[in-house]
Coordinates of C-alpha atoms in Angstrom, one line a residue:
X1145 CA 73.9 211.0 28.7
X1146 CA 73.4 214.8 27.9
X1147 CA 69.9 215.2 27.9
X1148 CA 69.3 217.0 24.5
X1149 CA 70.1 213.1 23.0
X1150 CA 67.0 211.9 24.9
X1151 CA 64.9 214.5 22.5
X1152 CA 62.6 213.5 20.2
X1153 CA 62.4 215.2 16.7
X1154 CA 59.4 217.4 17.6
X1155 CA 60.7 219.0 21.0
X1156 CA 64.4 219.3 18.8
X1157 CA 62.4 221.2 16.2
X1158 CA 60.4 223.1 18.9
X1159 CA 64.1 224.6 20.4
X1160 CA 65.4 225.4 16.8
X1161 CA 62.2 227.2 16.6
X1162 CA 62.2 229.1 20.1
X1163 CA 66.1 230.1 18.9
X1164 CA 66.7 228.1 22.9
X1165 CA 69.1 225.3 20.4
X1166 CA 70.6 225.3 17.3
X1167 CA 71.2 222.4 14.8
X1168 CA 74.9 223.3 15.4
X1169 CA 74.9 222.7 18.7
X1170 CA 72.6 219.8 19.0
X1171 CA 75.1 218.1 16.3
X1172 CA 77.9 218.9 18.7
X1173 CA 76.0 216.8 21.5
X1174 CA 75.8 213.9 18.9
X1175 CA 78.7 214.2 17.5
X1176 CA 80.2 214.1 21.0
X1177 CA 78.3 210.6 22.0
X1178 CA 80.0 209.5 18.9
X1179 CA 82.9 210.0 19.9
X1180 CA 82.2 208.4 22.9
X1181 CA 80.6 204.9 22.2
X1182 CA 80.9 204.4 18.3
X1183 CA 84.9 202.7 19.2
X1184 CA 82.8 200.3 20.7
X1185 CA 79.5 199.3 18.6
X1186 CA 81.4 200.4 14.9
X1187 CA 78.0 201.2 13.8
X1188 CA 79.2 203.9 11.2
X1189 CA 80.9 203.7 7.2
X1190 CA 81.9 207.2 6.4
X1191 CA 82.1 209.3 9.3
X1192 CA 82.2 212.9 8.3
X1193 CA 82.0 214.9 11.7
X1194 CA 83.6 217.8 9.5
X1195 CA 80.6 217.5 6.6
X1196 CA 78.1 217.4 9.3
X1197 CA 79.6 220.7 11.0
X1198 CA 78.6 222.0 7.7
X1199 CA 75.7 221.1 7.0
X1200 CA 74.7 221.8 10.7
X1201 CA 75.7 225.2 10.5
X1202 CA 73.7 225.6 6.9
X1203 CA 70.8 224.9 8.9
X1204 CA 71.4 227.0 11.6
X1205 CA 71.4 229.9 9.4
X1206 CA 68.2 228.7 8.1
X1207 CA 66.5 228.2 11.3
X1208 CA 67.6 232.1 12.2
X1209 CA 66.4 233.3 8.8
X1210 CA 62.9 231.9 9.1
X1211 CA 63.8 229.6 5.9
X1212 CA 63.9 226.3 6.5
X1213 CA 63.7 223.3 3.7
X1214 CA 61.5 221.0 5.8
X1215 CA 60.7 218.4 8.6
X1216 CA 64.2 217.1 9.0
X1217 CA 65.8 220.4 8.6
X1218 CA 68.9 220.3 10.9
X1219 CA 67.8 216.8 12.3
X1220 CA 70.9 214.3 12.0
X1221 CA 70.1 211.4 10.1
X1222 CA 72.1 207.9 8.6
X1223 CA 71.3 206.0 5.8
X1224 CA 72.3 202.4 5.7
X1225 CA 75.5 202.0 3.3
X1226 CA 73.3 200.5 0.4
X1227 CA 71.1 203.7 0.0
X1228 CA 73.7 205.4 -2.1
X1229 CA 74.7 208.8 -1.8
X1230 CA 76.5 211.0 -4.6
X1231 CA 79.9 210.7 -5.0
X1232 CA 81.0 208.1 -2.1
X1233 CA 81.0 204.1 -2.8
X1234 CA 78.2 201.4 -2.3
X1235 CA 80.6 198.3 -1.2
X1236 CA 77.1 196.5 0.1
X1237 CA 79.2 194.9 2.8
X1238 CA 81.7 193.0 0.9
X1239 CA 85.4 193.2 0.3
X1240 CA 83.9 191.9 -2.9
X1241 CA 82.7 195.0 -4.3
X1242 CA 85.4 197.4 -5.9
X1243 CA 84.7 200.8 -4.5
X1244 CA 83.2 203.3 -7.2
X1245 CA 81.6 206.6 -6.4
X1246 CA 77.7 206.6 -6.9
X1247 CA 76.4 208.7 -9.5
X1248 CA 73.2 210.2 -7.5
X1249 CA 71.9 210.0 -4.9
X1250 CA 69.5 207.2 -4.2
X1251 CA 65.7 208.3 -3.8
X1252 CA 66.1 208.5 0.3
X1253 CA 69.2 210.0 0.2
X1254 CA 67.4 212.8 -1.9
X1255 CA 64.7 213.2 0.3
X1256 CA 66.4 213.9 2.7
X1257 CA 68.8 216.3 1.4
X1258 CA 65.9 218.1 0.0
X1259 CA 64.8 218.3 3.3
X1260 CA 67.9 220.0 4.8
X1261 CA 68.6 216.8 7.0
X1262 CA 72.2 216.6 8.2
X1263 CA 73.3 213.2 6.6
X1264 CA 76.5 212.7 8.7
X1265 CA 77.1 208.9 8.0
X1266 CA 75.7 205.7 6.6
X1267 CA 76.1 202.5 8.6
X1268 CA 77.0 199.2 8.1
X1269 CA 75.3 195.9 6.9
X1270 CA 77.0 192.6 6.3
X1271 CA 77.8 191.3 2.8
X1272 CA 74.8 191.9 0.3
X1273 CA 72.9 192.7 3.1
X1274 CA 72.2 189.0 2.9
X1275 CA 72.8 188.2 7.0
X1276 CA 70.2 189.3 9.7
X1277 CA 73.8 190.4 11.4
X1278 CA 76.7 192.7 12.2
X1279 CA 79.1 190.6 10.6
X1280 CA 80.8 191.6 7.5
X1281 CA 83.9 191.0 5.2
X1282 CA 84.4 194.8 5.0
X1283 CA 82.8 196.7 7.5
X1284 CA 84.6 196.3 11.3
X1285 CA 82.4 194.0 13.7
X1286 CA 78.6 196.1 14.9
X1287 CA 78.0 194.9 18.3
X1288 CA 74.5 195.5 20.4
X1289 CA 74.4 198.8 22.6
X1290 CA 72.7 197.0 25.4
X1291 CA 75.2 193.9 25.6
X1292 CA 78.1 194.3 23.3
X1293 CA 79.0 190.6 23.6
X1294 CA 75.4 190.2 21.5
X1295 CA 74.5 191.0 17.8
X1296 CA 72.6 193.9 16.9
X1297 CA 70.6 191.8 13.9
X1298 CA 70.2 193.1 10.3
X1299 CA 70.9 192.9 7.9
X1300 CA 70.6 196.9 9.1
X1301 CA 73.2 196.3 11.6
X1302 CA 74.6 199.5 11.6
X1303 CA 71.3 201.9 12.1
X1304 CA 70.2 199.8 14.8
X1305 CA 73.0 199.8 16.9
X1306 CA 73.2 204.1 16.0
X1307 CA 69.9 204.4 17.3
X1308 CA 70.3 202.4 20.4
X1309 CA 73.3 204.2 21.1
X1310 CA 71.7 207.4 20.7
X1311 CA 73.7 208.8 17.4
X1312 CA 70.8 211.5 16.8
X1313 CA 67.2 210.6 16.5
X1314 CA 66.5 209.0 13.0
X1315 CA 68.4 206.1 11.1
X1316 CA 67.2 204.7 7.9
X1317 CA 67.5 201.0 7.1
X1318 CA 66.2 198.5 4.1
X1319 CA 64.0 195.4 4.3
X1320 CA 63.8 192.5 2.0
X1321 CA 62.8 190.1 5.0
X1322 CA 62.9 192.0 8.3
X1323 CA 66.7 193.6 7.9
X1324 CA 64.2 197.0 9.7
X1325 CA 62.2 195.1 12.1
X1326 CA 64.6 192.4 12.9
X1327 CA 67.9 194.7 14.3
X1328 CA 64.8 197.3 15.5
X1329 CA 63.4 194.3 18.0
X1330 CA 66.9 193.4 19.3
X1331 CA 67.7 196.9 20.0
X1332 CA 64.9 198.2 21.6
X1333 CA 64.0 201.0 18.4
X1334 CA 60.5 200.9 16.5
X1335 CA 61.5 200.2 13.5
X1336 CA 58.9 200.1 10.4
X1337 CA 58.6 198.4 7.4
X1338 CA 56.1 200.5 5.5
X1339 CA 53.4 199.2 2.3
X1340 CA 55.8 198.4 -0.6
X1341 CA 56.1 201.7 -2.5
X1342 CA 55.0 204.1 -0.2
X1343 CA 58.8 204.6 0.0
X1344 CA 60.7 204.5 -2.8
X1345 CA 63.7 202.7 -3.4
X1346 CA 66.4 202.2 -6.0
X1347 CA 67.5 199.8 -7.1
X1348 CA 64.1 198.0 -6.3
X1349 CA 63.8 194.0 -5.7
X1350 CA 61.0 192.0 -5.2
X1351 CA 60.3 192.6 -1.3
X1352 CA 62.8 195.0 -1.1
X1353 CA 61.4 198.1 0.9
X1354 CA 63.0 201.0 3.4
X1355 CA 62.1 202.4 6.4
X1356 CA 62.7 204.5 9.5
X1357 CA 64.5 203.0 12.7
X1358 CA 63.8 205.4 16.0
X1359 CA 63.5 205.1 19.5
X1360 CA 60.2 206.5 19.2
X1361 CA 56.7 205.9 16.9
X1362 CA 56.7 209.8 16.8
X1363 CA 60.1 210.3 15.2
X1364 CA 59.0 208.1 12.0
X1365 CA 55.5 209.2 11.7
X1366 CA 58.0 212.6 10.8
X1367 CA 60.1 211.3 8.9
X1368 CA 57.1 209.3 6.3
X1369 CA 56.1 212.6 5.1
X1370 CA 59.3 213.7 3.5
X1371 CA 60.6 210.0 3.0
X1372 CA 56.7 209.1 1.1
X1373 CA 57.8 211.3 -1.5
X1374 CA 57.3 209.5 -4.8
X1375 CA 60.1 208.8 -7.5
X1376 CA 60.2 207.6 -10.6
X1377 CA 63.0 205.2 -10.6
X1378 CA 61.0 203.0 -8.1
X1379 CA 58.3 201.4 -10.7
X1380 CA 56.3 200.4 -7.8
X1381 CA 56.0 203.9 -6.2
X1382 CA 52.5 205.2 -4.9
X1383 CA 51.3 208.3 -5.8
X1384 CA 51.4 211.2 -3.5
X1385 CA 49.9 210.8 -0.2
X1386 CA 47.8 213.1 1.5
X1387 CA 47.9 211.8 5.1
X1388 CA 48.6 213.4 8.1
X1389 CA 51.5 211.5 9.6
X1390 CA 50.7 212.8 12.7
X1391 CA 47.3 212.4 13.4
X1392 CA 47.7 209.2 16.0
X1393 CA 44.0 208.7 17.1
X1394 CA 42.1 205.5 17.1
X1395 CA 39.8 203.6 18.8
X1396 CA 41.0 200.4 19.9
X1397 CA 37.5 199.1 21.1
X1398 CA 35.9 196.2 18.5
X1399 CA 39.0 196.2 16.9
X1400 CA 39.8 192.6 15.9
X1401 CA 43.9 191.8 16.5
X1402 CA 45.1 188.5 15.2
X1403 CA 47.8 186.7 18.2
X1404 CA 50.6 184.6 16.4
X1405 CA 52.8 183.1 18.8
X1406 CA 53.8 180.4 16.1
X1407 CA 55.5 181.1 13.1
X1408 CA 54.7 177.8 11.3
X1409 CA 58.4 177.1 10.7
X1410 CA 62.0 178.0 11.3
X1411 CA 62.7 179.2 15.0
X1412 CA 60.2 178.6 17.8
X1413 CA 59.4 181.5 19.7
X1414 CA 61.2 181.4 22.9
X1415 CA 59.8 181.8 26.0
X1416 CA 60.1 184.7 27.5
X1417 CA 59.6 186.0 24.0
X1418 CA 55.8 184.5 24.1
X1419 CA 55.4 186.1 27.6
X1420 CA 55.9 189.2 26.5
X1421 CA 53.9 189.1 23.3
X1422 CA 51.2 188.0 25.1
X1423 CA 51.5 190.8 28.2
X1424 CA 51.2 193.3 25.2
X1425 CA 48.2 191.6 23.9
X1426 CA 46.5 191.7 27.1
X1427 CA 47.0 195.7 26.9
X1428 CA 45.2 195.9 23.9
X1429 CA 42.9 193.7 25.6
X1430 CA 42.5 196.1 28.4
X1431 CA 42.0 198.8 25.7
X1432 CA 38.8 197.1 23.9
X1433 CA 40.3 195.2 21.3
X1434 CA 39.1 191.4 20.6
X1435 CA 42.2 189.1 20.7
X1436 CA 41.8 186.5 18.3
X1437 CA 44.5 183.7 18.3
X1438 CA 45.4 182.8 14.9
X1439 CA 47.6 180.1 13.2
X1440 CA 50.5 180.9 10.7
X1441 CA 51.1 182.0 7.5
X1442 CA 54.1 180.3 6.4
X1443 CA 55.0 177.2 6.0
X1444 CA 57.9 174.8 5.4
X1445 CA 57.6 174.7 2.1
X1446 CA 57.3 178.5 1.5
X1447 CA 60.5 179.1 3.3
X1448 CA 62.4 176.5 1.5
X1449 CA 61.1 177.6 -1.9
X1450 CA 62.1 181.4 -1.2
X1451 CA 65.3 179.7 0.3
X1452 CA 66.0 178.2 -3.1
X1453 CA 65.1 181.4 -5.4
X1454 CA 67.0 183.4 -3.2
X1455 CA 70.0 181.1 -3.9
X1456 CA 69.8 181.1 -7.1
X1457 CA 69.3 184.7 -7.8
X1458 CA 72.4 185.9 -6.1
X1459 CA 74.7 183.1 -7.3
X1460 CA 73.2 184.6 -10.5
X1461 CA 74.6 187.9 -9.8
X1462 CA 78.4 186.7 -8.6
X1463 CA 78.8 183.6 -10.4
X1464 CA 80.5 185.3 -13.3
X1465 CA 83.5 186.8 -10.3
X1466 CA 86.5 186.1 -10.6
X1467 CA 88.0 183.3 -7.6
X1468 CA 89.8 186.1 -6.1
X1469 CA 86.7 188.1 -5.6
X1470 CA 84.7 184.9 -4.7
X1471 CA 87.0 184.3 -1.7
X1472 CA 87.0 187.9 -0.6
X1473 CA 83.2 187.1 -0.1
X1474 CA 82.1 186.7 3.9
X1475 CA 82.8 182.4 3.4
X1476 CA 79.0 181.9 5.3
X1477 CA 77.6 183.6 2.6
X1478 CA 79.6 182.2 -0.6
X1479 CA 78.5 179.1 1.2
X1480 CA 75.0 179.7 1.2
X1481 CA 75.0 180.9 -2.1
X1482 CA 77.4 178.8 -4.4
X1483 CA 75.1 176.1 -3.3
X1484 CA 72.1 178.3 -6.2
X1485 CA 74.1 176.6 -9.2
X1486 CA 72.7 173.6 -8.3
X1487 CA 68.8 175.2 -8.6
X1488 CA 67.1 174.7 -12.3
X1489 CA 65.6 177.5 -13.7
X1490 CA 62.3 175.6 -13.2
X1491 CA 63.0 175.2 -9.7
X1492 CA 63.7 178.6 -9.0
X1493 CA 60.6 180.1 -10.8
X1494 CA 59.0 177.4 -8.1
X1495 CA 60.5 179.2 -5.1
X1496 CA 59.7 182.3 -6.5
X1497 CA 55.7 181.2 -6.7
X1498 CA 56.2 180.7 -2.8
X1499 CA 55.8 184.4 -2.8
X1500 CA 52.9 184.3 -4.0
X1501 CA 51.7 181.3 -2.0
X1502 CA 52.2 183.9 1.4
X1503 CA 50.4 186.6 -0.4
X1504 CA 47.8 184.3 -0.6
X1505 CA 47.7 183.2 3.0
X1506 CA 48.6 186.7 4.3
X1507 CA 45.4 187.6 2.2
X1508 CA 43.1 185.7 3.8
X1509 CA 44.2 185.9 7.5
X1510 CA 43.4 189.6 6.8
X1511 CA 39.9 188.7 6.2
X1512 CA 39.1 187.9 9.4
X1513 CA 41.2 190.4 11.9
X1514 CA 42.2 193.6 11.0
X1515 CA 45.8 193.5 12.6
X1516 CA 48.2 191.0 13.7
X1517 CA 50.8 190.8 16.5
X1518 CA 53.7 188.3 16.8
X1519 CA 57.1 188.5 17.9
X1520 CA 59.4 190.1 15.6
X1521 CA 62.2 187.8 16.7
X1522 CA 61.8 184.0 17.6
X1523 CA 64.8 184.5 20.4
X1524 CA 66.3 186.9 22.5
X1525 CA 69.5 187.7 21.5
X1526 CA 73.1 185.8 20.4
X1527 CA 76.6 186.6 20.0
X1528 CA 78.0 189.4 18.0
X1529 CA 80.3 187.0 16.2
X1530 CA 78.1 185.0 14.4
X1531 CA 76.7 185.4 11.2
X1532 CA 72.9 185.0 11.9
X1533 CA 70.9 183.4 14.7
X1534 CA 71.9 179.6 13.6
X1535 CA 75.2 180.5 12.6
X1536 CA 74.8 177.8 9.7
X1537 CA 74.5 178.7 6.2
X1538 CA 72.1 175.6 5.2
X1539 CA 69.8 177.2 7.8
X1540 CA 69.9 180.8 7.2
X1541 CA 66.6 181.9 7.5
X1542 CA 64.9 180.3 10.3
X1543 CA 64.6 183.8 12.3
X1544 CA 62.7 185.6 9.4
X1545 CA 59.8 183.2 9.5
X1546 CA 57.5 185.9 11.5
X1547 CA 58.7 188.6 9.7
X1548 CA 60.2 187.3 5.9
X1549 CA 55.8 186.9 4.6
X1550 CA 54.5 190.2 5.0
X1551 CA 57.7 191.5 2.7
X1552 CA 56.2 189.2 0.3
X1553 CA 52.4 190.4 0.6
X1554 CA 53.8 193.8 0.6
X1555 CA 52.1 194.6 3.9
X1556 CA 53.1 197.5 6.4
X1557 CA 54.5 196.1 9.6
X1558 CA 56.7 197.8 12.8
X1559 CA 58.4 196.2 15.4
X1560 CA 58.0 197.7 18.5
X1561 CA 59.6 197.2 21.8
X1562 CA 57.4 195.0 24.6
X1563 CA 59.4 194.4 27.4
X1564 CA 63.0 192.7 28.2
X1565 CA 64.2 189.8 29.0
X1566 CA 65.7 188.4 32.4
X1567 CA 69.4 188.9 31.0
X1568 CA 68.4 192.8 30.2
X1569 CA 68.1 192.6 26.0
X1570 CA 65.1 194.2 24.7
X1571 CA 61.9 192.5 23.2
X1572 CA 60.4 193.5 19.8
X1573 CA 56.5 193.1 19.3
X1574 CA 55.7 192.8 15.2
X1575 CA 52.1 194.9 14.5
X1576 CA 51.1 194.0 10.9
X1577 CA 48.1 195.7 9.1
X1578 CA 46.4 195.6 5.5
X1579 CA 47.9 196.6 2.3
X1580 CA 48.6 200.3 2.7
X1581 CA 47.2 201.0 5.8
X1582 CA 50.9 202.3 6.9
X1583 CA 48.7 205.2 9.1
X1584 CA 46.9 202.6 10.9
X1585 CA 50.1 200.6 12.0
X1586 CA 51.8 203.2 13.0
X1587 CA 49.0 204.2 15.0
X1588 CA 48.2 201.0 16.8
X1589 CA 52.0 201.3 17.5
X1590 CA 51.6 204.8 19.3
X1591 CA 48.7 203.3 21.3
X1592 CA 50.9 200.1 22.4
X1593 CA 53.6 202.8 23.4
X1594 CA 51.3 205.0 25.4
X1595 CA 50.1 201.4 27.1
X1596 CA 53.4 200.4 27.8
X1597 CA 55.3 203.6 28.8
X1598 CA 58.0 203.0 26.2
X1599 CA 61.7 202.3 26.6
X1600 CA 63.0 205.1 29.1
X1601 CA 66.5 204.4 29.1
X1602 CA 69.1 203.6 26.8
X1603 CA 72.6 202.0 26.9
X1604 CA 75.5 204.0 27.6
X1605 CA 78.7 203.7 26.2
X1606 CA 81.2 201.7 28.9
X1607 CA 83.0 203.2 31.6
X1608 CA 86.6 204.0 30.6

């Protein structure tokens, strides 16, 4: 791999600043690995190496003139296809969705123009970004950098497998109930999922958040301060922030970190998964932290009722297509969600005071620790082809079950890598802290890296 792809963001900005790189020519080196691997792990909607050129070369001149925009000034960035961007279509996945042009840019998308950011794709999610998978009715197949017989997750599919595959530094996904932290842990990124608001979004959903996908903690602490920015047309924006994104010091000694190793329901934890979870905790350990086993937050019931209200919601929003447009739905999908006309309105306001049920027990587990680890994903990987980690759409949400409550309690979480398995896929380690303490998170993740050396190498794209 040319080495300028193993840079982080700070040492990229650090030779645009000593005039020893230019964004130019760092975007040649990406767009060059593109070349290279994206035939095989389709990770990208709306390739525009010529746009990018552009835009590269606008920042160059910027960089020589002492006039940058900000952070991610000449940095190449994607956005997951449902962040729109003026002018080109949101088909969220489906063959469903007839293809208009967005009329502005969505609040990320903005940011990061503002920011002089070189926005040379989006990538793809699967239908409605409903599937924690590759699979899609419209986008081609995303398969997993490190084994591309195995599923990079999702439902941001796309970003993960960019950023695994080294397509520039920073990728930006959404999360409704772990589509970051779910593709992040079976790709080997961090990936974080910060305090609802603290990034805006549009349009906003009930657990719906976005965050940063990188192959470092560093390279998203960057990219909150821009990305924090507030906006109006996300009701549930915070005001402005005043923290330094950077500033990664803590004190792990006394802290008290909360080890979940069962979920409650859905998927058991496999394993080698549990192994690794609990290596990591004995690092913290090591470091002065108590480890304090702790008991789940979800439960049967919970899943079932969001199960239910999810249903119903989206059969609400394509119930009134016409058959043709049903059947150009993914069929695992129209499955799952035809089966929401059969949910009463009472019974869906029921699953929808599930929600509230996990803010509830989220809410009191965070009175007595003040973080939580637990696997991001119950298992370690499975094949590209199928449509989530059951492959059954009466089961579709049995691998959210660590990940799926602290959407709900609006919590910030990461998913971090801890280790690999014996067949070589990566391992994702889930650190959840309080309601807005994004800072902290991210800095008990930059800890756990420092402990754990990191991921040091990265797929490459097969031999030709």
């Amino acid at each position: 791999m040319n080495e300028l792809l193993s840079l982080t963001i700070r040492q990229i900005r650090e030779l645009y600043a000593a005039r020893k790189l230019s964004p130019l020519e760092y975007w040649q080196a990406v767009e060059e690995r593109i070349e290279a691997f994206e035939p095989h792990v389709q990770a990208l909607y709306l390739y525009n190496p010529e746009s990018a050129r552009a835009q590269a070369s606008a920042s160059t001149q910027r960089w020589a003139s002492g006039e940058t925009l900000g952070v991610l000034d000449g940095i190449p960035v994607t956005l997951k296809e449902l962040i729109a961007t003026k002018g080109d279509p949101v088909p969220l996945g489906t063959k469903a969705v007839d293809l208009v042009p967005a009329a502005e840019d969505a609040p990320i998308a903005a940011r990061c123009r503002e920011d002089g950011a070189v926005i040379f794709a989006k990538t793809t999610c699967p239908d409605y970004g409903m599937l924690s998978s590759g699979l899609s009715s419209f986008h081609p197949l995303s398969r997993n950098p490190w084994d591309l017989s195995k599923n990079p997750g999702g439902s941001s599919a796309g970003a993960a497998s960019a950023g695994a595959a080294s397509f520039g530094p920073l990728h930006i996904g959404t999360d409704i109930g772990g589509s970051v932290r779910l593709p992040a842990g079976w790709t080997g990124l961090f990936g974080f999922k910060p305090s609802h608001g603290r990034i805006p979004v549009d349009p906003y959903y009930v657990g719906r958040c976005a965050g940063p996908m990188t192959r470092c903690v560093e390279d998203s602490a960057i990219a909150m301060e821009p990305l924090s920015r507030p906006d109006w047309r996300d009701g549930t924006s915070l005001p402005p922030n005043d923290f330094h994104w950077l500033d990664f010091h803590i004190d792990l000694k006394g802290l008290k970190i909360g080890l979940m190793l069962d979920a409650g329901t859905g998927i058991g934890a496999e394993e080698e998964v549990k192994d690794a979870i609990i290596a990591a905790a004995r690092l913290f350990e090591q470091a002065g932290a108590e480890i304090i086993p702790v008991g789940p937050v979800l439960t049967r019931a919970m899943l079932d009722g969001l199960d239910k209200f999810w249903r119903s919601r989206f059969w609400g929003d394509i119930e009134t297509m016409s058959p043709e447009k049903h059947a150009e739905i993914l069929p695992y999908i129209f499955e799952w969600a035809k089966r929401g006309a059969e949910v009463s309105g009472v019974e869906a306001v029921r699953g929808f005071n599930q929600t509230i049920e996990m803010r509830k027990t989220c809410g009191r587990l965070f009175t007595t620790v003040d973080a939580v680890i637990s696997p991001t994903n119950p298992i370690v990987s499975y094949p590209a082809e199928w449509a989530s980690p059951t492959n059954d759409p009466a089961l579709p949400f049995e691998h959210i079950a660590f990940t799926v409550p602290w959407n709900m309690s609006e919590q910030p979480a990461s998913s971090i890598n801890c280790g690999f398995s014996k067949s070589g896929m990566p391992i994702g380690m889930q650190i959840v802290g309080p309601r807005f303490a994004d800072q902290f998170v991210l800095r008990l993740s930059r800890a756990f890296e420092i402990m754990s050396g990191g991921v040091t190498r990265w797929p490459e794209p097969p031999a030709a």
